[in-house]
CSV table of C-alpha atoms and ligand atoms in Angstrom, one decimal:
chain,number,residue,atom,x,y,z
J,1,MET,CA,15.1,-51.6,42.5
J,2,TYR,CA,17.1,-53.7,40.2
J,3,ASN,CA,20.7,-52.4,39.9
J,4,ALA,CA,19.7,-49.2,41.7
J,5,LYS,CA,23.3,-48.4,42.7
J,6,TYR,CA,24.2,-48.0,39.0
J,7,ILE,CA,20.9,-46.5,37.7
J,8,MET,CA,20.4,-43.8,40.3
J,9,PRO,CA,23.8,-42.0,39.9
J,10,GLY,CA,23.5,-42.4,36.1
J,11,LEU,CA,20.1,-40.7,36.2
J,12,VAL,CA,21.4,-37.9,38.3
J,13,ILE,CA,24.3,-37.3,35.9
J,14,PHE,CA,22.0,-37.5,32.9
J,15,LEU,CA,19.6,-34.9,34.4
J,16,GLY,CA,22.4,-32.7,35.4
J,17,LEU,CA,23.8,-32.7,31.8
J,18,ILE,CA,20.5,-32.0,30.0
J,19,THR,CA,19.6,-29.2,32.3
J,20,PHE,CA,23.1,-27.7,31.9
J,21,PRO,CA,22.0,-24.7,29.9
J,22,LEU,CA,19.4,-23.8,32.5
J,23,TRP,CA,21.6,-23.9,35.7
J,24,PHE,CA,24.6,-22.6,33.9
J,25,ASN,CA,22.7,-19.5,32.9
J,26,VAL,CA,21.4,-19.0,36.4
J,27,LEU,CA,24.8,-19.5,38.0
J,28,SER,CA,26.7,-17.4,35.6
J,29,CYS,CA,24.2,-14.5,35.9
J,30,THR,CA,24.2,-13.9,32.1
J,31,ARG,CA,21.2,-11.9,31.1
J,32,TYR,CA,19.7,-11.3,27.6
J,33,GLU,CA,20.1,-7.7,26.8
J,34,ALA,CA,18.0,-6.3,24.0
J,35,PRO,CA,20.3,-4.8,21.4
J,36,GLN,CA,20.3,-1.1,20.8
J,37,LEU,CA,18.6,-0.3,17.5
J,38,ALA,CA,19.3,2.6,15.3
J,39,LEU,CA,15.9,4.3,15.0
J,40,PRO,CA,15.1,6.8,12.3
J,41,GLU,CA,15.7,10.2,13.7
J,42,ASP,CA,13.3,12.2,11.5
J,43,GLN,CA,10.3,10.0,12.0
J,44,GLN,CA,7.8,10.0,14.9
J,45,GLU,CA,5.7,6.9,14.2
J,46,CYS,CA,5.9,3.5,12.6
J,47,ILE,CA,3.0,2.2,10.5
J,48,ILE,CA,1.9,0.2,13.5
J,49,ASP,CA,2.8,0.6,17.1
J,50,ALA,CA,6.4,-0.3,17.7
J,51,LYS,CA,5.6,-2.9,20.3
J,52,VAL,CA,3.4,-4.8,17.9
J,53,MET,CA,5.9,-4.4,15.2
J,54,ARG,CA,8.6,-5.9,17.3
J,55,ALA,CA,6.5,-9.0,17.9
J,56,GLU,CA,4.6,-9.3,14.6
J,57,HIS,CA,6.7,-7.7,11.8
J,58,MET,CA,7.5,-11.1,10.2
J,59,THR,CA,3.8,-12.0,10.0
J,60,LEU,CA,3.1,-8.6,8.6
J,61,LEU,CA,5.8,-8.8,6.0
J,62,ASN,CA,4.6,-12.3,5.0
J,63,ASP,CA,1.1,-10.9,4.7
J,64,TRP,CA,2.2,-8.0,2.6
J,65,ARG,CA,4.1,-10.1,0.2
J,66,ASP,CA,1.1,-12.4,-0.5
J,67,LYS,CA,-1.2,-9.5,-0.8
J,68,TYR,CA,1.1,-7.4,-3.0
J,69,VAL,CA,2.3,-10.2,-5.3
J,70,ARG,CA,-0.7,-12.5,-5.5
J,71,ASP,CA,-3.7,-10.3,-4.9
J,72,GLY,CA,-2.5,-7.1,-6.5
J,73,GLU,CA,-3.1,-5.2,-3.3
J,74,ILE,CA,-0.8,-2.2,-3.2
J,75,THR,CA,-1.7,0.0,-0.3
J,76,PHE,CA,-1.8,-0.4,3.5
J,77,THR,CA,-3.9,1.9,5.6
J,78,ALA,CA,-2.5,2.6,9.1
J,79,ALA,CA,-4.7,3.0,12.1
J,80,ASN,CA,-4.4,6.8,11.8
J,81,GLY,CA,-5.6,6.7,8.2
J,82,LYS,CA,-2.2,7.2,6.6
J,83,ILE,CA,-1.7,5.2,3.4
J,84,TYR,CA,1.5,3.4,2.7
J,85,ASP,CA,2.7,1.2,-0.1
J,86,MET,CA,3.1,-2.4,1.0
J,87,SER,CA,6.8,-2.6,0.3
J,88,LEU,CA,9.8,-3.8,2.3
J,89,MET,CA,12.3,-1.9,0.2
J,90,ASN,CA,10.3,1.3,-0.5
J,91,THR,CA,8.4,1.7,2.7
J,92,CYS,CA,10.1,0.0,5.7
J,93,MET,CA,13.6,0.6,4.5
J,94,SER,CA,13.0,4.2,3.5
J,95,CYS,CA,12.8,5.1,7.2
J,96,HIS,CA,14.9,2.3,8.6
J,97,THR,CA,17.9,3.1,6.4
J,98,ASN,CA,20.4,1.4,8.6
J,99,LYS,CA,19.8,-2.3,8.0
J,100,GLU,CA,22.9,-3.4,9.9
J,101,GLN,CA,22.0,-1.6,13.1
J,102,PHE,CA,18.3,-2.2,12.8
J,103,CYS,CA,17.4,-5.6,11.2
J,104,ASP,CA,20.7,-7.3,11.6
J,105,SER,CA,21.5,-6.5,15.2
J,106,CYS,CA,18.4,-8.2,16.6
J,107,HIS,CA,18.4,-11.1,14.0
J,108,THR,CA,22.0,-11.9,14.6
J,109,LYS,CA,21.7,-11.8,18.4
J,110,ASN,CA,18.7,-14.2,18.1
J,111,SER,CA,20.3,-16.4,15.5
J,112,VAL,CA,17.7,-15.7,13.0
J,113,TYR,CA,18.8,-15.4,9.4
J,114,PRO,CA,16.0,-14.4,7.1
J,115,TYR,CA,16.8,-14.5,3.4
J,116,CYS,CA,15.0,-11.3,2.5
J,117,TRP,CA,18.2,-9.7,1.3
J,118,GLU,CA,19.2,-12.3,-1.2
J,119,CYS,CA,16.8,-10.5,-3.5
J,120,HIS,CA,15.7,-7.4,-1.8
J,121,ILE,CA,18.2,-4.6,-1.9
J,122,ALA,CA,19.4,-3.1,1.4
J,123,PRO,CA,19.3,0.6,1.6
J,124,ARG,CA,22.5,2.2,0.3
J,125,GLY,CA,25.0,4.1,2.2
J,126,ASN,CA,24.5,2.2,5.5
J,127,GLN,CA,26.2,-1.0,4.8
C,1,MET,CA,-28.7,-37.8,36.7
C,2,SER,CA,-28.8,-40.9,34.6
C,3,LYS,CA,-29.4,-40.9,30.9
C,4,THR,CA,-31.0,-43.8,29.2
C,5,ARG,CA,-29.9,-44.9,25.8
C,6,ARG,CA,-33.2,-43.6,24.4
C,7,ASP,CA,-32.4,-40.1,25.7
C,8,PHE,CA,-29.0,-40.2,24.1
C,9,LEU,CA,-30.3,-41.3,20.7
C,10,LYS,CA,-32.9,-38.5,20.8
C,11,LEU,CA,-30.3,-35.9,21.6
C,12,ALA,CA,-28.0,-37.2,18.9
C,13,GLY,CA,-30.8,-37.1,16.3
C,14,ALA,CA,-31.7,-33.5,17.3
C,15,CYS,CA,-28.1,-32.4,17.0
C,16,ALA,CA,-27.7,-34.0,13.5
C,17,CYS,CA,-30.9,-32.2,12.3
C,18,THR,CA,-29.6,-28.8,13.6
C,19,VAL,CA,-26.3,-29.3,11.8
C,20,ALA,CA,-27.9,-30.3,8.6
C,21,ALA,CA,-30.4,-27.4,8.7
C,22,SER,CA,-27.6,-24.8,9.4
C,23,GLN,CA,-25.6,-26.2,6.5
C,24,LEU,CA,-28.6,-25.9,4.1
C,25,VAL,CA,-29.1,-22.3,5.2
C,26,GLY,CA,-25.4,-21.5,4.8
C,27,ALA,CA,-25.3,-23.1,1.3
C,28,ASN,CA,-28.3,-21.1,0.2
C,29,ALA,CA,-26.8,-17.9,1.5
C,30,HIS,CA,-23.6,-18.7,-0.4
C,31,ALA,CA,-25.4,-19.4,-3.6
C,32,ALA,CA,-27.4,-16.2,-3.4
C,33,SER,CA,-24.3,-14.1,-2.8
C,34,ALA,CA,-22.3,-15.7,-5.6
C,35,GLY,CA,-24.8,-14.6,-8.3
C,36,HIS,CA,-24.6,-16.0,-11.7
C,37,GLY,CA,-21.4,-17.4,-13.2
C,38,PRO,CA,-18.0,-17.6,-11.7
C,39,ALA,CA,-16.9,-14.5,-9.8
C,40,VAL,CA,-14.3,-12.3,-11.5
C,41,PRO,CA,-11.4,-11.8,-9.1
C,42,GLN,CA,-10.7,-8.3,-8.2
C,43,PRO,CA,-7.4,-6.7,-7.1
C,44,GLY,CA,-7.0,-5.4,-3.6
C,45,ASN,CA,-6.6,-1.8,-2.5
C,46,GLN,CA,-4.9,0.3,-5.1
C,47,HIS,CA,-3.7,3.9,-5.5
C,48,GLU,CA,-6.2,6.2,-7.2
C,49,HIS,CA,-3.6,6.9,-9.9
C,50,ALA,CA,-3.0,3.2,-10.8
C,51,LEU,CA,-3.7,2.2,-14.4
C,52,HIS,CA,-6.6,-0.1,-14.8
C,53,GLY,CA,-7.4,-2.7,-17.4
C,54,THR,CA,-9.0,-6.1,-17.7
C,55,HIS,CA,-6.8,-7.5,-20.3
C,56,TRP,CA,-3.5,-5.7,-20.8
C,57,GLY,CA,-1.9,-6.1,-24.2
C,58,MET,CA,0.8,-4.7,-26.3
C,59,VAL,CA,1.2,-3.7,-30.0
C,60,ILE,CA,4.7,-3.4,-31.3
C,61,ASP,CA,5.1,-1.4,-34.5
C,62,THR,CA,8.0,-3.3,-36.0
C,63,LYS,CA,8.4,-0.8,-38.9
C,64,ARG,CA,9.6,1.7,-36.4
C,65,PHE,CA,12.4,-0.4,-35.2
C,66,THR,CA,14.9,0.2,-38.0
C,67,ASP,CA,17.3,2.0,-35.7
C,68,PRO,CA,19.3,-0.5,-33.6
C,69,LEU,CA,19.7,2.3,-31.0
C,70,LEU,CA,15.9,2.4,-30.4
C,71,VAL,CA,15.9,-1.4,-29.9
C,72,GLN,CA,18.7,-1.2,-27.4
C,73,LYS,CA,17.0,1.7,-25.6
C,74,CYS,CA,13.9,-0.3,-25.0
C,75,VAL,CA,15.9,-3.4,-23.9
C,76,ASP,CA,18.0,-1.3,-21.5
C,77,ALA,CA,15.1,0.5,-20.1
C,78,CYS,CA,13.5,-2.8,-19.1
C,79,HIS,CA,16.7,-4.5,-17.9
C,80,LEU,CA,17.9,-1.5,-15.8
C,81,THR,CA,14.5,-1.0,-14.3
C,82,HIS,CA,14.3,-4.6,-13.2
C,83,ASN,CA,17.9,-5.3,-12.3
C,84,VAL,CA,18.3,-8.0,-14.9
C,85,PRO,CA,21.9,-9.3,-14.8
C,86,LYS,CA,24.1,-9.1,-17.8
C,87,ILE,CA,25.5,-12.6,-18.6
C,88,ASP,CA,26.7,-13.5,-22.1
C,89,GLY,CA,26.3,-16.9,-23.7
C,90,PRO,CA,23.7,-19.7,-23.1
C,91,GLN,CA,23.1,-18.7,-19.5
C,92,GLU,CA,22.0,-15.2,-20.4
C,93,LEU,CA,19.0,-13.6,-18.7
C,94,LYS,CA,16.5,-11.5,-20.7
C,95,TRP,CA,13.1,-10.1,-20.3
C,96,ILE,CA,12.9,-8.4,-23.7
C,97,TRP,CA,15.3,-8.9,-26.6
C,98,PRO,CA,15.6,-8.4,-30.3
C,99,ALA,CA,15.4,-11.2,-32.9
C,100,ASN,CA,15.0,-11.4,-36.7
C,101,TYR,CA,12.0,-12.6,-38.6
C,102,LEU,CA,12.9,-16.3,-38.8
C,103,GLU,CA,13.5,-16.4,-35.1
C,104,THR,CA,10.2,-14.6,-34.4
C,105,PHE,CA,7.6,-16.3,-36.6
C,106,THR,CA,7.3,-19.9,-37.6
C,107,GLU,CA,5.3,-19.3,-40.8
C,108,HIS,CA,8.0,-18.6,-43.4
C,109,ASN,CA,7.5,-17.5,-47.0
C,110,HIS,CA,10.2,-17.6,-49.5
C,111,TYR,CA,11.5,-14.4,-51.0
C,112,LEU,CA,10.5,-12.1,-48.2
C,113,PRO,CA,11.6,-8.5,-48.6
C,114,ASP,CA,14.9,-7.9,-46.9
C,115,SER,CA,13.4,-5.1,-45.0
C,116,VAL,CA,11.1,-7.6,-43.3
C,117,GLU,CA,13.5,-10.5,-43.0
C,118,GLN,CA,16.3,-8.4,-41.4
C,119,ARG,CA,14.0,-6.3,-39.2
C,120,SER,CA,14.5,-6.4,-35.5
C,121,PHE,CA,11.4,-7.8,-33.7
C,122,LEU,CA,11.3,-7.2,-29.9
C,123,LEU,CA,10.4,-10.4,-28.1
C,124,LEU,CA,9.1,-10.7,-24.6
C,125,CYS,CA,6.6,-12.7,-22.6
C,126,ASN,CA,3.3,-12.7,-24.5
C,127,HIS,CA,1.2,-12.8,-21.3
C,128,CYS,CA,-0.8,-15.5,-23.0
C,129,GLU,CA,-4.5,-15.8,-22.4
C,130,ASN,CA,-4.0,-19.6,-22.1
C,131,PRO,CA,-0.5,-19.8,-20.7
C,132,PRO,CA,1.1,-23.2,-20.7
C,133,CYS,CA,3.8,-22.0,-18.2
C,134,VAL,CA,1.0,-21.5,-15.6
C,135,ARG,CA,-0.4,-24.9,-16.3
C,136,VAL,CA,2.8,-26.7,-15.5
C,137,CYS,CA,4.1,-24.7,-12.6
C,138,PRO,CA,3.9,-27.2,-9.6
C,139,THR,CA,4.0,-24.5,-7.0
C,140,LYS,CA,1.7,-21.8,-8.6
C,141,ALA,CA,4.7,-19.5,-8.5
C,142,THR,CA,3.7,-18.5,-12.0
C,143,PHE,CA,0.1,-17.5,-12.1
C,144,LYS,CA,-2.3,-15.5,-14.2
C,145,ARG,CA,-3.9,-12.4,-12.6
C,146,GLY,CA,-7.6,-12.9,-13.0
C,147,TRP,CA,-8.4,-9.2,-13.0
C,148,ASP,CA,-6.0,-7.9,-15.7
C,149,GLY,CA,-4.6,-11.0,-17.5
C,150,ILE,CA,-1.0,-10.5,-16.6
C,151,VAL,CA,1.1,-13.6,-16.2
C,152,GLN,CA,3.0,-12.9,-13.0
C,153,MET,CA,5.7,-14.6,-11.1
C,154,ASP,CA,5.9,-15.0,-7.3
C,155,MET,CA,9.6,-15.2,-6.8
C,156,HIS,CA,9.1,-16.3,-3.2
C,157,ARG,CA,7.5,-19.5,-4.4
C,158,CYS,CA,9.6,-20.5,-7.4
C,159,ILE,CA,11.5,-23.7,-6.7
C,160,GLY,CA,13.5,-23.5,-9.9
C,161,CYS,CA,12.2,-26.7,-11.5
C,162,ARG,CA,12.2,-25.0,-14.9
C,163,PHE,CA,9.0,-26.8,-16.1
C,164,CYS,CA,7.7,-23.4,-17.2
C,165,MET,CA,10.8,-22.8,-19.4
C,166,ALA,CA,10.1,-26.1,-21.1
C,167,ALA,CA,6.4,-25.3,-21.5
C,168,CYS,CA,6.8,-21.7,-22.8
C,169,PRO,CA,6.9,-21.9,-26.6
C,170,TYR,CA,8.4,-18.5,-26.9
C,171,GLY,CA,11.6,-18.8,-24.9
C,172,ALA,CA,10.4,-15.9,-22.7
C,173,ARG,CA,11.8,-17.3,-19.5
C,174,SER,CA,15.3,-17.2,-18.2
C,175,PHE,CA,16.9,-19.2,-15.3
C,176,ASN,CA,19.3,-17.8,-12.7
C,177,PHE,CA,22.1,-20.3,-12.9
C,178,HIS,CA,24.2,-18.1,-10.6
C,179,ASN,CA,23.7,-15.5,-8.0
C,180,PRO,CA,22.8,-12.6,-10.3
C,181,ARG,CA,24.1,-9.8,-8.0
C,182,PRO,CA,27.8,-9.9,-9.3
C,183,TYR,CA,26.4,-9.5,-12.9
C,184,ILE,CA,24.5,-6.3,-12.1
C,185,ASP,CA,26.3,-3.0,-12.4
C,186,GLU,CA,26.2,-1.7,-8.9
C,187,ALA,CA,26.1,1.9,-10.0
C,188,LYS,CA,23.1,1.4,-12.2
C,189,MET,CA,21.1,-0.9,-9.9
C,190,ASN,CA,17.6,0.2,-9.3
C,191,PRO,CA,17.2,0.4,-5.6
C,192,ALA,CA,13.4,0.4,-5.8
C,193,TYR,CA,13.2,-3.1,-7.4
C,194,PRO,CA,14.6,-6.4,-6.0
C,195,THR,CA,17.0,-8.6,-7.8
C,196,ARG,CA,16.5,-12.3,-8.0
C,197,MET,CA,18.5,-15.1,-6.4
C,198,ARG,CA,20.2,-18.2,-7.7
C,199,GLY,CA,17.8,-20.9,-8.7
C,200,VAL,CA,14.7,-19.0,-9.8
C,201,VAL,CA,13.2,-18.3,-13.2
C,202,GLU,CA,12.3,-14.8,-14.3
C,203,LYS,CA,10.6,-13.0,-17.2
C,204,CYS,CA,8.8,-9.9,-18.2
C,205,THR,CA,6.0,-8.9,-15.9
C,206,PHE,CA,4.4,-6.2,-18.0
C,207,CYS,CA,5.8,-3.8,-15.3
C,208,VAL,CA,3.0,-4.6,-12.8
C,209,GLU,CA,4.9,-2.5,-10.2
C,210,ARG,CA,4.8,0.5,-12.6
C,211,LEU,CA,1.1,0.1,-13.6
C,212,ALA,CA,0.3,0.1,-9.9
C,213,GLN,CA,2.0,3.5,-9.7
C,214,GLY,CA,0.2,4.9,-12.7
C,215,LEU,CA,3.2,4.5,-15.1
C,216,MET,CA,3.4,2.8,-18.5
C,217,PRO,CA,5.8,-0.2,-18.8
C,218,ALA,CA,9.4,0.9,-19.0
C,219,CYS,CA,9.9,-0.3,-22.6
C,220,VAL,CA,6.8,1.5,-23.8
C,221,GLU,CA,8.0,4.7,-22.2
C,222,ALA,CA,11.4,4.3,-23.9
C,223,SER,CA,10.1,3.4,-27.3
C,224,ASP,CA,9.0,6.9,-28.5
C,225,GLY,CA,5.6,5.6,-29.4
C,226,ALA,CA,6.7,2.5,-31.3
C,227,ILE,CA,5.3,0.2,-28.6
C,228,LEU,CA,1.7,0.7,-27.6
C,229,PHE,CA,0.2,-0.6,-24.4
C,230,GLY,CA,-3.4,-0.7,-23.3
C,231,ASP,CA,-6.5,-2.6,-22.4
C,232,LEU,CA,-7.5,-5.1,-25.2
C,233,ASP,CA,-11.0,-5.3,-23.7
C,234,ASP,CA,-11.6,-1.6,-24.2
C,235,PRO,CA,-12.5,-0.7,-27.9
C,236,ALA,CA,-11.4,2.9,-27.3
C,237,SER,CA,-7.9,2.0,-26.1
C,238,THR,CA,-4.8,2.8,-28.2
C,239,VAL,CA,-4.0,-0.8,-28.7
C,240,ARG,CA,-7.5,-1.6,-30.0
C,241,LYS,CA,-7.4,1.4,-32.3
C,242,ALA,CA,-4.1,0.2,-33.7
C,243,LEU,CA,-5.3,-3.3,-34.1
C,244,ALA,CA,-8.4,-2.1,-36.0
C,245,SER,CA,-6.4,0.1,-38.4
C,246,LYS,CA,-3.2,-1.9,-39.1
C,247,PHE,CA,-2.4,-5.5,-40.1
C,248,THR,CA,-0.9,-7.3,-37.1
C,249,VAL,CA,0.2,-10.8,-36.3
C,250,ARG,CA,1.0,-12.7,-33.2
C,251,ARG,CA,3.6,-15.4,-32.6
C,252,LYS,CA,2.7,-19.1,-33.0
C,253,VAL,CA,-1.1,-18.6,-32.8
C,254,SER,CA,-1.6,-22.2,-34.0
C,255,LEU,CA,-0.5,-23.4,-30.6
C,256,GLY,CA,-3.6,-21.9,-29.0
C,257,THR,CA,-1.8,-19.9,-26.3
C,258,GLU,CA,-3.5,-16.7,-27.4
C,259,PRO,CA,-0.7,-14.2,-27.0
C,260,SER,CA,-1.5,-10.6,-25.9
C,261,VAL,CA,1.5,-9.1,-27.8
C,262,TYR,CA,0.8,-8.1,-31.4
C,263,TYR,CA,3.2,-7.1,-34.1
C,264,ILE,CA,2.5,-4.6,-36.8
C,265,ILE,CA,4.3,-5.9,-39.9
T,1,LIG,S1,4.9,-16.2,-23.4
T,1,LIG,FE1,5.7,-18.0,-22.3
T,1,LIG,S2,6.1,-17.2,-20.3
T,1,LIG,FE2,4.8,-15.7,-21.2
T,1,LIG,S3,2.7,-16.3,-20.7
T,1,LIG,FE3,3.1,-17.2,-22.7
T,1,LIG,S4,3.8,-19.3,-22.1
T,1,LIG,FE4,4.0,-18.1,-20.3
T,2,LIG,S1,10.8,-22.9,-12.3
T,2,LIG,FE1,9.5,-21.8,-10.8
T,2,LIG,S2,8.0,-20.7,-11.9
T,2,LIG,FE2,8.9,-22.2,-13.3
T,2,LIG,S3,7.5,-24.0,-13.1
T,2,LIG,FE3,9.2,-24.3,-11.6
T,2,LIG,S4,8.4,-23.4,-9.7
T,2,LIG,FE4,7.1,-22.7,-11.4
């Protein structure tokens, strides 16, 4: 190979550098730990199974906002037949009254910064 | 297995026929379900106690607004319900506000009685039947609800271009030049309704969120009966009865926007 004695070490260094995050994580044994969330104490169930919520809440909220604002759809019927208003502030946050230890602790850890709260008002007394 | 070109062409022809046939069937089914004329859009799932109308309108009895306190009560009711920030000067935000005769109507007669010329007229978005603000909005952030005629705003979509402000002949729209939060009294903030953010336009919504909960608009509730609200399509509604028995005018009708807010003079 033309100039192999320069290219090969260069390639090795390059590969080493770009895979740095991978092997650094493995070697330093740092693990992702899911943050401890403050859950509502007086509520037994969420409007959807918590597992689904964890993965899908952003799609659900997006869906709600379009339905509520644009289609004039107000209510959401849960799988058990219970009827809720489709409202972040008046439904979600009425149970999850601690935004800091609920929304924020996960979002911050995962470097997600949704801009809901520039307009929507976080529940009082827990800020 | 070897295919000749002949086989291939036969197969392709058969496929094309199947596709065309299925499209025809589909189109027929669609035409049958659509019925006659364009479909009227319907709102999604509602509460049973929600108020229903097909063309919401308002009748403001201006004779009743001789007391500046009543005017202020209506304005405050709206602005506190919707967390409208209080900013003085040219960057003020308002959903509903008082104005005198000359500011309200473009048709002016000489020698009007003082009682009319000095009267306070409450101005707000007219929820026009033919709203120019909706026509110009490039993102459809401002739109007309097909089922009840309310001109609504989707704050999530507004890009703050302010075309709508230029288009509205009634000055019904306000722009958030700043983050509105510091201009809202924290103690009086309505925790059930969002604020807005810097860079969006806002205006009266005919209290869609209250209608959905079975409540009358906030200003109507605060007005001690001086503002009527109801369905203009329903001849038995309070607004239609008022329109049938009193002389009313609308603002700038010559522009063809067809306002849904009427003033009893
Ligand atoms: S009054 Fe202005 S903002 Fe309201 S619907 Fe008519 S044009 Fe649009
Ligand atoms: S300012 Fe917002 S609502 Fe008005 S025209 Fe632009 S995008 Fe539409």
